Amino acid sequence: MENELTKVEDLKKSDKALTKVAVAYGDGIGPEIMKATLKILKASGAPLSFEPIEVGEQVYLAGNTAGISGEAWETISRNKIILKAPITTPQGKGYKSLNVTLRKSLGLFANVRPVSALHPFVKTNFPNLDIVVIRENEEDLYAGIEHRQTQDVYQCLKLITRPGSEKIIRYAFEYARAYNRKKVTCMVKDNIMKITDGLFHKVFKEIAQEYPDIESNSQIIDIGSAKVAARPEQFDVIVTSNLYGDIISDIVAEIGGSVGMAGSANIGKEVAMFEAIHGSAPDIAGQKIANPSGLINAAVMLLAHLKQTKLADRIKNAWLKTIEDGIHTPDIYDDKCSAQRVNTDEFADAVIERLGQAPEHLKVSALNEGTGEIQIPEYKRKIAKKQLVGVDVFIDWAGNNPQVIGEQLQKATSNGLKLKMITNRGVKVFPNGNPETYCTDHWRCRFVNQQVQLKNDSPQYLTINYSDVIDLLVELQASDFDVIKTENLYEFDGQRGFSLGQGE
């Protein structure tokens, strides 16, 4: 009896030592590749226990527009770690992206996608490719704030914040240091978007100074993407905003051999989610031919996140040895370098057979050689002196002659604010616009008190009161102008918080 009680106590202690993981089996090929991945994790002795959650297509179709059940939220809240297979979002309006919902609701600010070439066992033109893309996950254009404003014009707001930029950029440098990476490259478009992307770039340069042991540089996103596609060996860690990162990470995965092979991590302060980057592939669901590699690599990242780096290396090296031995699923099978075509379950069994082995030709996984320590401090807001100096009034006007609307606005306004300029799609059209400029029905009209030219010819605006803006809007309404939006113009510690118009 005493022995039996001892066994029960040992089981309780063992269960306490296990990290509980919320597991989403997903849709399409999701259940097949999840089953294979969990089989490998269990065979490896990973100290994990798995708790299924309901997400995806069936939850959507049951009437939940977010694709996740209340019980799933409770499980995630308890466990803090998610391993998720791909899901299917039903076609049609009203269904929200589950990935976006999870990332934003759980504060998963960093998306991490490592990709290494598997040459010559998986076809690629870049045998030395080894890149980690670290993408901001919560803001930018993916905030999804969109409006139709006129008959012609639709708007999507691009939101870049200092705390969001600081978190993701510091994470990139911390990741590089933790896993023995040598260089971090920032990709932006601040030659055009000088305030939003300009902030991201500014924060990058500030934080880079705190990591003198790591090389840092920046690229304009268009030429940077071209260089990634043409000469990826020049890059190590790339950090960028949400949309750019989404595009670049898929470029890297594709030129590395296959989008279907890559895993990703979504990291937050409290919760982390790990998933394959590919879709649910419903066309091959149930055929047992899907490649589970993307989810296997996500599981490796999960273990590394839990500081189980020896175990992560054990699984990753077994997976690399399987690829090296030519044990391939149909998506990467090639008569020239493959030895055996296998199904999903057989691939998992082959990985399990090679646990404890290391590849002979491919680069051995050595996550355990890094510290794995990533520290992100709490954001400290710096309070700047904020002054209202003008307002941009957006007007829906069906005419096409800027001179006409400009003169009408000048006649309609008699309070302290005066019309400074009008732009259409960002191009100055009044005063002194070019007659060749095509104009839509969406007019940005800038009103200020007055300006004083400084020695460097940069305009300085005088402070106004918000009551001046209200009075202006009342006058515009009385003159039958259709005001669709206003944007207040502020200075922060005497620095402009808005872009200038041409010739201003």
Short mmCIF file of C-alpha atoms in Angstrom, two decimals:
data_model
loop_
_atom_site.label_atom_id
_atom_site.label_comp_id
_atom_site.label_asym_id
_atom_site.label_seq_id
_atom_site.Cartn_x
_atom_site.Cartn_y
_atom_site.Cartn_z
CA MET A 1 0.00 0.00 0.00
CA GLU A 2 2.87 2.36 0.86
CA ASN A 3 4.45 1.74 -2.56
CA GLU A 4 1.16 2.56 -4.28
CA LEU A 5 0.84 5.82 -2.34
CA THR A 6 4.42 6.69 -3.25
CA LYS A 7 3.63 6.12 -6.92
CA VAL A 8 0.59 8.41 -6.70
CA GLU A 9 2.67 11.16 -5.05
CA ASP A 10 5.36 10.75 -7.73
CA LEU A 11 2.71 11.15 -10.43
CA LYS A 12 1.41 14.31 -8.78
CA LYS A 13 4.93 15.75 -8.56
CA SER A 14 5.58 14.78 -12.18
CA ASP A 15 2.36 16.44 -13.33
CA LYS A 16 3.32 19.64 -11.53
CA ALA A 17 6.63 19.65 -13.39
CA LEU A 18 4.87 19.59 -16.75
CA THR A 19 4.22 22.81 -18.63
CA LYS A 20 0.62 22.84 -19.82
CA VAL A 21 0.15 23.80 -23.47
CA ALA A 22 -3.13 24.81 -25.10
CA VAL A 23 -3.31 22.86 -28.36
CA ALA A 24 -5.40 23.97 -31.34
CA TYR A 25 -5.68 21.14 -33.85
CA GLY A 26 -6.93 23.51 -36.53
CA ASP A 27 -8.64 22.78 -39.83
CA GLY A 28 -7.74 21.10 -43.11
CA ILE A 29 -4.39 19.37 -42.65
CA GLY A 30 -4.13 20.82 -39.14
CA PRO A 31 -5.20 17.72 -37.16
CA GLU A 32 -2.83 15.50 -39.18
CA ILE A 33 0.29 17.61 -38.69
CA MET A 34 -0.59 18.32 -35.05
CA LYS A 35 -0.91 14.61 -34.32
CA ALA A 36 2.51 14.01 -35.89
CA THR A 37 4.11 16.88 -33.98
CA LEU A 38 2.69 15.85 -30.62
CA LYS A 39 3.88 12.30 -31.25
CA ILE A 40 7.45 13.60 -31.66
CA LEU A 41 7.21 15.81 -28.57
CA LYS A 42 5.97 12.92 -26.46
CA ALA A 43 8.66 10.56 -27.78
CA SER A 44 11.35 13.12 -26.99
CA GLY A 45 10.33 13.25 -23.36
CA ALA A 46 9.34 16.91 -23.52
CA PRO A 47 7.99 17.96 -20.10
CA LEU A 48 4.70 19.15 -21.55
CA SER A 49 1.04 18.27 -21.13
CA PHE A 50 -1.51 19.15 -23.79
CA GLU A 51 -4.98 20.61 -23.42
CA PRO A 52 -7.06 20.87 -26.63
CA ILE A 53 -8.92 24.09 -27.41
CA GLU A 54 -11.67 24.78 -29.93
CA VAL A 55 -10.79 27.35 -32.57
CA GLY A 56 -11.28 27.71 -36.29
CA GLU A 57 -13.86 26.91 -38.93
CA GLN A 58 -16.41 25.00 -36.85
CA VAL A 59 -16.38 27.69 -34.17
CA TYR A 60 -16.90 30.35 -36.84
CA LEU A 61 -19.79 28.43 -38.37
CA ALA A 62 -21.37 27.92 -34.97
CA GLY A 63 -21.89 31.68 -34.84
CA ASN A 64 -18.73 32.98 -33.18
CA THR A 65 -17.36 35.60 -35.59
CA ALA A 66 -13.93 35.58 -33.88
CA GLY A 67 -13.45 31.82 -34.42
CA ILE A 68 -12.60 31.01 -30.78
CA SER A 69 -14.79 29.73 -27.96
CA GLY A 70 -15.05 31.15 -24.46
CA GLU A 71 -13.67 27.91 -23.03
CA ALA A 72 -10.62 28.28 -25.28
CA TRP A 73 -9.95 31.75 -23.92
CA GLU A 74 -10.09 30.36 -20.37
CA THR A 75 -7.63 27.58 -21.25
CA ILE A 76 -5.22 30.03 -22.85
CA SER A 77 -5.48 32.31 -19.82
CA ARG A 78 -4.48 29.41 -17.56
CA ASN A 79 -1.73 27.88 -19.68
CA LYS A 80 -0.10 30.93 -21.30
CA ILE A 81 1.42 28.75 -24.07
CA ILE A 82 -0.37 27.86 -27.33
CA LEU A 83 0.63 25.42 -30.08
CA LYS A 84 -1.66 26.10 -33.02
CA ALA A 85 -2.17 24.32 -36.33
CA PRO A 86 -3.48 26.29 -39.34
CA ILE A 87 -7.17 27.19 -39.34
CA THR A 88 -9.67 28.00 -42.08
CA THR A 89 -11.58 31.28 -41.99
CA PRO A 90 -14.91 30.88 -43.84
CA GLN A 91 -15.41 33.03 -46.91
CA GLY A 92 -17.75 35.99 -46.64
CA LYS A 93 -18.03 39.16 -44.61
CA GLY A 94 -18.26 39.27 -40.84
CA TYR A 95 -15.54 36.74 -39.98
CA LYS A 96 -12.56 38.19 -38.13
CA SER A 97 -9.02 36.88 -38.57
CA LEU A 98 -8.33 34.56 -35.64
CA ASN A 99 -4.59 35.18 -35.86
CA VAL A 100 -5.08 38.94 -35.63
CA THR A 101 -7.54 38.48 -32.75
CA LEU A 102 -5.12 36.30 -30.80
CA ARG A 103 -2.10 38.51 -31.44
CA LYS A 104 -3.83 41.70 -30.38
CA SER A 105 -5.95 40.35 -27.52
CA LEU A 106 -3.00 38.52 -25.96
CA GLY A 107 -0.41 41.22 -26.59
CA LEU A 108 1.73 39.00 -28.83
CA PHE A 109 3.87 41.87 -30.05
CA ALA A 110 6.71 39.92 -31.72
CA ASN A 111 6.41 37.52 -34.63
CA VAL A 112 9.63 35.51 -35.04
CA ARG A 113 10.30 33.47 -38.20
CA PRO A 114 13.68 31.77 -38.60
CA VAL A 115 14.47 30.22 -41.99
CA SER A 116 17.60 28.26 -42.94
CA ALA A 117 18.38 26.68 -46.30
CA LEU A 118 18.39 22.86 -46.39
CA HIS A 119 20.60 22.65 -49.47
CA PRO A 120 21.03 20.32 -51.29
CA PHE A 121 18.24 18.23 -49.75
CA VAL A 122 15.54 20.84 -50.38
CA LYS A 123 15.91 22.83 -53.58
CA THR A 124 17.01 26.45 -53.19
CA ASN A 125 19.18 28.89 -55.09
CA PHE A 126 20.62 30.19 -51.82
CA PRO A 127 22.44 27.40 -49.95
CA ASN A 128 23.81 29.79 -47.29
CA LEU A 129 20.50 31.44 -46.37
CA ASP A 130 20.04 31.73 -42.60
CA ILE A 131 17.73 34.60 -41.61
CA VAL A 132 15.43 35.41 -38.71
CA VAL A 133 12.64 37.88 -39.51
CA ILE A 134 11.27 39.65 -36.43
CA ARG A 135 8.06 41.47 -37.23
CA GLU A 136 5.98 43.86 -35.14
CA ASN A 137 2.67 42.14 -34.63
CA GLU A 138 0.07 44.53 -33.25
CA GLU A 139 -0.07 47.83 -35.11
CA ASP A 140 0.84 49.47 -38.45
CA LEU A 141 -1.77 49.05 -41.20
CA TYR A 142 -2.84 45.78 -39.57
CA ALA A 143 -4.69 47.81 -36.95
CA GLY A 144 -7.46 47.45 -39.53
CA ILE A 145 -8.87 50.96 -39.06
CA GLU A 146 -10.47 51.72 -42.43
CA HIS A 147 -13.10 54.15 -43.68
CA ARG A 148 -14.83 55.08 -46.89
CA GLN A 149 -14.84 58.86 -46.89
CA THR A 150 -16.12 59.98 -50.31
CA GLN A 151 -17.44 58.49 -53.52
CA ASP A 152 -13.84 58.02 -54.67
CA VAL A 153 -11.65 57.67 -51.60
CA TYR A 154 -11.09 54.90 -49.06
CA GLN A 155 -8.71 55.23 -46.12
CA CYS A 156 -6.62 52.83 -44.01
CA LEU A 157 -4.80 54.33 -41.01
CA LYS A 158 -1.15 53.43 -40.44
CA LEU A 159 -0.43 53.52 -36.71
CA ILE A 160 3.16 53.33 -35.48
CA THR A 161 3.76 53.90 -31.77
CA ARG A 162 6.90 54.54 -29.76
CA PRO A 163 6.17 51.76 -27.21
CA GLY A 164 5.40 49.31 -30.03
CA SER A 165 8.60 50.25 -31.85
CA GLU A 166 10.73 50.08 -28.73
CA LYS A 167 9.42 46.63 -27.78
CA ILE A 168 9.95 44.97 -31.15
CA ILE A 169 13.33 46.57 -31.86
CA ARG A 170 14.70 45.75 -28.42
CA TYR A 171 13.36 42.22 -28.80
CA ALA A 172 15.31 41.86 -32.06
CA PHE A 173 18.58 42.91 -30.43
CA GLU A 174 17.91 40.75 -27.37
CA TYR A 175 17.13 37.79 -29.63
CA ALA A 176 20.34 38.33 -31.58
CA ARG A 177 22.37 38.40 -28.38
CA ALA A 178 20.53 35.42 -26.85
CA TYR A 179 21.10 33.16 -29.88
CA ASN A 180 24.55 34.34 -31.00
CA ARG A 181 23.42 36.33 -34.02
CA LYS A 182 25.80 38.99 -35.30
CA LYS A 183 23.75 41.65 -37.11
CA VAL A 184 20.32 43.29 -36.99
CA THR A 185 18.91 45.10 -40.04
CA CYS A 186 16.00 47.53 -39.79
CA MET A 187 13.71 47.89 -42.83
CA VAL A 188 11.57 51.03 -43.22
CA LYS A 189 10.25 53.48 -45.81
CA ASP A 190 11.08 56.69 -43.99
CA ASN A 191 12.17 58.50 -47.15
CA ILE A 192 8.41 58.77 -47.82
CA MET A 193 6.66 58.19 -44.47
CA LYS A 194 8.94 60.46 -42.50
CA ILE A 195 6.86 60.56 -39.31
CA THR A 196 5.60 56.97 -38.91
CA ASP A 197 8.47 54.97 -40.42
CA GLY A 198 10.71 57.81 -39.34
CA LEU A 199 9.84 57.06 -35.71
CA PHE A 200 10.58 53.35 -36.18
CA HIS A 201 13.98 54.15 -37.69
CA LYS A 202 14.78 56.72 -34.99
CA VAL A 203 14.01 54.23 -32.23
CA PHE A 204 16.13 51.62 -33.99
CA LYS A 205 19.16 53.94 -34.02
CA GLU A 206 18.62 54.80 -30.35
CA ILE A 207 18.39 51.19 -29.20
CA ALA A 208 21.23 49.97 -31.44
CA GLN A 209 23.61 52.11 -29.40
CA GLU A 210 22.87 49.94 -26.37
CA TYR A 211 24.14 46.83 -28.19
CA PRO A 212 27.67 47.70 -29.40
CA ASP A 213 28.51 44.00 -29.71
CA ILE A 214 25.91 43.58 -32.47
CA GLU A 215 26.31 45.10 -35.92
CA SER A 216 23.33 47.19 -37.04
CA ASN A 217 22.24 48.78 -40.29
CA SER A 218 19.08 49.86 -42.09
CA GLN A 219 17.54 49.43 -45.53
CA ILE A 220 14.72 51.14 -47.37
CA ILE A 221 12.09 48.41 -47.62
CA ASP A 222 11.83 48.22 -51.42
CA ILE A 223 15.54 47.80 -52.16
CA GLY A 224 15.92 45.81 -48.95
CA SER A 225 13.32 43.29 -50.09
CA ALA A 226 15.04 43.04 -53.46
CA LYS A 227 18.36 42.35 -51.73
CA VAL A 228 16.75 39.70 -49.53
CA ALA A 229 15.44 37.96 -52.65
CA ALA A 230 18.74 38.27 -54.54
CA ARG A 231 21.47 38.11 -51.85
CA PRO A 232 19.95 36.78 -48.62
CA GLU A 233 23.35 35.77 -47.25
CA GLN A 234 23.92 39.47 -46.47
CA PHE A 235 21.24 39.35 -43.74
CA ASP A 236 21.11 37.82 -40.30
CA VAL A 237 18.24 39.25 -38.19
CA ILE A 238 15.72 41.57 -39.84
CA VAL A 239 13.38 43.74 -37.75
CA THR A 240 10.52 45.66 -39.29
CA SER A 241 6.91 46.73 -38.95
CA ASN A 242 3.84 44.58 -39.45
CA LEU A 243 3.05 44.74 -43.17
CA TYR A 244 6.67 44.80 -44.34
CA GLY A 245 7.46 41.88 -42.05
CA ASP A 246 4.57 39.83 -43.34
CA ILE A 247 5.84 40.20 -46.89
CA ILE A 248 9.55 39.74 -46.16
CA SER A 249 9.06 36.65 -44.01
CA ASP A 250 7.19 34.91 -46.83
CA ILE A 251 9.90 35.93 -49.31
CA VAL A 252 12.56 34.45 -47.05
CA ALA A 253 10.61 31.24 -46.50
CA GLU A 254 9.95 30.77 -50.21
CA ILE A 255 13.51 31.38 -51.41
CA GLY A 256 14.73 29.16 -48.59
CA GLY A 257 12.93 26.21 -50.14
CA SER A 258 9.32 26.12 -49.03
CA VAL A 259 6.82 28.18 -47.04
CA GLY A 260 5.53 24.84 -45.79
CA MET A 261 8.74 24.14 -43.83
CA ALA A 262 8.88 27.23 -41.62
CA GLY A 263 7.54 27.69 -38.12
CA SER A 264 6.91 30.90 -36.23
CA ALA A 265 6.59 32.22 -32.71
CA ASN A 266 4.30 35.00 -31.50
CA ILE A 267 5.72 36.35 -28.27
CA GLY A 268 4.03 38.50 -25.65
CA LYS A 269 4.78 39.53 -22.11
CA GLU A 270 2.47 36.89 -20.60
CA VAL A 271 1.50 34.54 -23.44
CA ALA A 272 3.30 32.95 -26.40
CA MET A 273 1.82 31.19 -29.44
CA PHE A 274 3.68 28.87 -31.81
CA GLU A 275 2.44 27.86 -35.26
CA ALA A 276 3.39 26.90 -38.81
CA ILE A 277 3.30 29.80 -41.23
CA HIS A 278 1.43 27.95 -43.97
CA GLY A 279 -2.32 27.63 -44.43
CA SER A 280 -4.75 24.80 -43.76
CA ALA A 281 -4.51 23.34 -47.30
CA PRO A 282 -8.04 21.84 -47.38
CA ASP A 283 -7.39 20.42 -50.86
CA ILE A 284 -5.09 17.73 -49.40
CA ALA A 285 -6.76 17.30 -46.01
CA GLY A 286 -7.29 13.68 -44.98
CA GLN A 287 -4.77 12.30 -47.49
CA LYS A 288 -1.96 12.02 -44.90
CA ILE A 289 0.55 13.59 -47.29
CA ALA A 290 1.00 16.93 -45.53
CA ASN A 291 4.47 17.94 -44.39
CA PRO A 292 4.45 18.53 -40.61
CA SER A 293 7.83 20.31 -40.68
CA GLY A 294 6.44 23.81 -40.15
CA LEU A 295 4.62 22.78 -36.97
CA ILE A 296 7.60 20.69 -35.81
CA ASN A 297 9.82 23.75 -36.13
CA ALA A 298 7.22 25.79 -34.25
CA ALA A 299 7.36 23.19 -31.46
CA VAL A 300 11.17 23.53 -31.39
CA MET A 301 10.72 27.28 -30.89
CA LEU A 302 8.21 26.58 -28.12
CA LEU A 303 10.78 24.48 -26.25
CA ALA A 304 13.47 27.12 -26.73
CA HIS A 305 11.07 29.74 -25.35
CA LEU A 306 10.65 27.56 -22.25
CA LYS A 307 14.47 27.39 -22.01
CA GLN A 308 14.38 23.69 -22.89
CA THR A 309 17.09 24.37 -25.47
CA LYS A 310 18.84 20.97 -25.20
CA LEU A 311 15.56 19.25 -25.96
CA ALA A 312 14.81 21.75 -28.74
CA ASP A 313 18.19 20.95 -30.31
CA ARG A 314 17.54 17.21 -29.92
CA ILE A 315 14.31 17.42 -31.93
CA LYS A 316 15.65 19.93 -34.47
CA ASN A 317 18.75 17.83 -35.16
CA ALA A 318 16.65 14.69 -35.54
CA TRP A 319 14.46 16.57 -38.01
CA LEU A 320 17.52 17.82 -39.91
CA LYS A 321 18.93 14.27 -40.03
CA THR A 322 15.61 13.02 -41.42
CA ILE A 323 15.72 15.64 -44.18
CA GLU A 324 19.39 14.85 -44.82
CA ASP A 325 18.65 11.13 -45.09
CA GLY A 326 16.20 11.86 -47.89
CA ILE A 327 13.06 10.90 -45.95
CA HIS A 328 10.69 13.37 -47.60
CA THR A 329 6.97 14.05 -47.85
CA PRO A 330 5.56 14.55 -51.38
CA ASP A 331 5.81 18.37 -51.32
CA ILE A 332 9.64 18.29 -51.21
CA TYR A 333 10.26 14.85 -52.75
CA ASP A 334 12.75 14.98 -55.60
CA ASP A 335 14.16 11.95 -57.41
CA LYS A 336 17.60 13.57 -57.45
CA CYS A 337 18.06 13.88 -53.69
CA SER A 338 15.20 12.03 -51.98
CA ALA A 339 15.57 8.44 -50.82
CA GLN A 340 12.02 7.67 -49.68
CA ARG A 341 8.61 9.24 -50.19
CA VAL A 342 6.68 9.09 -46.90
CA ASN A 343 3.35 10.22 -45.54
CA THR A 344 2.78 12.50 -42.56
CA ASP A 345 2.86 9.78 -39.91
CA GLU A 346 5.86 8.03 -41.45
CA PHE A 347 7.80 11.29 -41.47
CA ALA A 348 7.10 11.73 -37.75
CA ASP A 349 8.24 8.16 -37.08
CA ALA A 350 11.46 8.83 -39.01
CA VAL A 351 12.18 11.89 -36.86
CA ILE A 352 11.55 9.86 -33.70
CA GLU A 353 13.94 7.15 -34.89
CA ARG A 354 16.68 9.78 -35.23
CA LEU A 355 16.28 11.41 -31.82
CA GLY A 356 19.78 11.69 -30.41
CA GLN A 357 21.38 11.89 -33.87
CA ALA A 358 22.77 14.97 -35.60
CA PRO A 359 23.04 15.88 -39.29
CA GLU A 360 26.38 15.37 -41.02
CA HIS A 361 26.04 17.96 -43.80
CA LEU A 362 23.42 20.43 -42.63
CA LYS A 363 24.29 22.91 -39.88
CA VAL A 364 23.72 21.36 -36.46
CA SER A 365 21.15 23.14 -34.30
CA ALA A 366 22.91 24.76 -31.35
CA LEU A 367 20.24 26.76 -29.55
CA ASN A 368 21.69 25.52 -26.28
CA GLU A 369 24.90 27.48 -26.89
CA GLY A 370 23.01 30.76 -26.48
CA THR A 371 21.72 32.20 -23.25
CA GLY A 372 18.07 32.21 -24.32
CA GLU A 373 17.62 35.23 -22.05
CA ILE A 374 15.46 38.03 -23.49
CA GLN A 375 14.60 40.99 -21.30
CA ILE A 376 12.14 43.71 -22.36
CA PRO A 377 11.83 46.55 -19.81
CA GLU A 378 8.57 48.31 -19.06
CA TYR A 379 7.90 51.27 -21.33
CA LYS A 380 8.41 54.67 -19.73
CA ARG A 381 6.48 57.45 -21.41
CA LYS A 382 8.24 60.79 -21.77
CA ILE A 383 5.78 63.70 -21.53
CA ALA A 384 6.34 66.42 -24.13
CA LYS A 385 4.77 69.87 -24.19
CA LYS A 386 1.90 69.62 -26.67
CA GLN A 387 0.56 72.69 -28.47
CA LEU A 388 -2.28 72.96 -30.99
CA VAL A 389 -1.11 75.03 -33.96
CA GLY A 390 -3.61 74.30 -36.73
CA VAL A 391 -6.06 71.86 -38.26
CA ASP A 392 -6.37 69.86 -41.46
CA VAL A 393 -10.00 69.78 -42.57
CA PHE A 394 -10.90 67.05 -45.07
CA ILE A 395 -13.76 67.99 -47.37
CA ASP A 396 -15.84 65.96 -49.81
CA TRP A 397 -16.23 68.24 -52.85
CA ALA A 398 -17.19 66.97 -56.29
CA GLY A 399 -15.55 69.74 -58.30
CA ASN A 400 -12.16 69.35 -59.93
CA ASN A 401 -10.76 72.89 -59.94
CA PRO A 402 -8.63 73.59 -56.84
CA GLN A 403 -8.79 77.34 -57.47
CA VAL A 404 -12.57 77.28 -57.12
CA ILE A 405 -12.70 75.43 -53.79
CA GLY A 406 -9.77 77.49 -52.50
CA GLU A 407 -11.50 80.80 -53.21
CA GLN A 408 -14.79 79.50 -51.76
CA LEU A 409 -13.05 78.44 -48.54
CA GLN A 410 -11.33 81.81 -48.21
CA LYS A 411 -14.68 83.60 -48.52
CA ALA A 412 -16.37 81.20 -46.07
CA THR A 413 -13.91 81.73 -43.20
CA SER A 414 -13.74 84.90 -41.19
CA ASN A 415 -12.42 83.74 -37.78
CA GLY A 416 -8.77 83.72 -36.70
CA LEU A 417 -7.84 80.66 -38.79
CA LYS A 418 -6.83 81.20 -42.40
CA LEU A 419 -6.51 78.73 -45.27
CA LYS A 420 -2.84 77.92 -45.80
CA MET A 421 -3.03 75.30 -48.54
CA ILE A 422 -5.07 72.49 -50.09
CA THR A 423 -3.74 69.08 -51.09
CA ASN A 424 -5.38 66.27 -53.03
CA ARG A 425 -4.03 62.75 -52.45
CA GLY A 426 -1.04 64.37 -50.76
CA VAL A 427 -0.16 66.73 -53.63
CA LYS A 428 -0.41 70.48 -53.10
CA VAL A 429 -2.99 71.92 -55.52
CA PHE A 430 -3.75 75.35 -53.95
CA PRO A 431 -2.34 77.90 -54.08
CA ASN A 432 -0.10 77.63 -57.12
CA GLY A 433 -0.85 74.01 -58.00
CA ASN A 434 -0.11 72.36 -61.33
CA PRO A 435 -3.05 72.14 -63.77
CA GLU A 436 -1.94 68.63 -64.79
CA THR A 437 -2.56 67.19 -61.29
CA TYR A 438 -5.55 64.82 -61.25
CA CYS A 439 -7.90 65.55 -58.35
CA THR A 440 -10.42 63.29 -56.67
CA ASP A 441 -13.32 64.44 -54.47
CA HIS A 442 -11.17 64.29 -51.31
CA TRP A 443 -9.55 67.63 -50.33
CA ARG A 444 -7.23 68.23 -47.38
CA CYS A 445 -7.48 71.89 -46.38
CA ARG A 446 -4.94 73.24 -43.88
CA PHE A 447 -5.93 76.10 -41.60
CA VAL A 448 -3.46 77.88 -39.31
CA ASN A 449 -3.24 81.17 -37.44
CA GLN A 450 -0.20 82.53 -39.17
CA GLN A 451 3.38 81.49 -39.72
CA VAL A 452 6.76 83.07 -39.16
CA GLN A 453 9.77 82.09 -41.25
CA LEU A 454 12.80 81.05 -39.26
CA LYS A 455 16.38 81.49 -40.43
CA ASN A 456 16.45 78.00 -41.91
CA ASP A 457 13.22 78.75 -43.81
CA SER A 458 11.24 76.15 -41.86
CA PRO A 459 7.73 77.41 -41.00
CA GLN A 460 6.77 78.05 -37.40
CA TYR A 461 3.09 78.00 -36.43
CA LEU A 462 1.55 80.02 -33.62
CA THR A 463 -0.57 78.33 -30.97
CA ILE A 464 -4.36 78.32 -31.43
CA ASN A 465 -7.29 77.34 -29.23
CA TYR A 466 -9.58 74.40 -29.92
CA SER A 467 -12.49 76.84 -29.86
CA ASP A 468 -10.95 78.32 -33.03
CA VAL A 469 -11.35 74.92 -34.70
CA ILE A 470 -14.97 74.64 -33.56
CA ASP A 471 -15.75 78.12 -34.88
CA LEU A 472 -14.13 77.21 -38.20
CA LEU A 473 -16.21 74.05 -38.55
CA VAL A 474 -19.39 75.96 -37.78
CA GLU A 475 -18.58 78.45 -40.55
CA LEU A 476 -17.81 75.67 -43.03
CA GLN A 477 -21.07 73.90 -42.25
CA ALA A 478 -22.99 77.15 -42.70
CA SER A 479 -21.40 77.45 -46.14
CA ASP A 480 -22.53 73.90 -47.02
CA PHE A 481 -19.07 72.32 -47.07
CA ASP A 482 -19.17 68.55 -46.43
CA VAL A 483 -16.51 68.08 -43.73
CA ILE A 484 -15.70 64.38 -43.47
CA LYS A 485 -12.77 64.48 -41.06
CA THR A 486 -10.48 66.81 -39.12
CA GLU A 487 -6.91 66.21 -37.99
CA ASN A 488 -5.49 68.56 -35.39
CA LEU A 489 -1.95 69.78 -35.97
CA TYR A 490 0.28 69.64 -32.91
CA GLU A 491 3.81 70.52 -31.97
CA PHE A 492 5.58 68.47 -29.29
CA ASP A 493 8.33 70.34 -27.45
CA GLY A 494 8.39 72.74 -30.37
CA GLN A 495 8.80 69.95 -32.97
CA ARG A 496 6.19 69.47 -35.69
CA GLY A 497 3.99 66.42 -35.30
CA PHE A 498 2.68 66.61 -38.87
CA SER A 499 4.04 66.58 -42.41
CA LEU A 500 4.49 69.78 -44.37
CA GLY A 501 2.87 70.38 -47.73
CA GLN A 502 4.91 71.08 -50.83
CA GLY A 503 6.28 74.60 -50.81
CA GLU A 504 5.17 75.25 -47.24
#
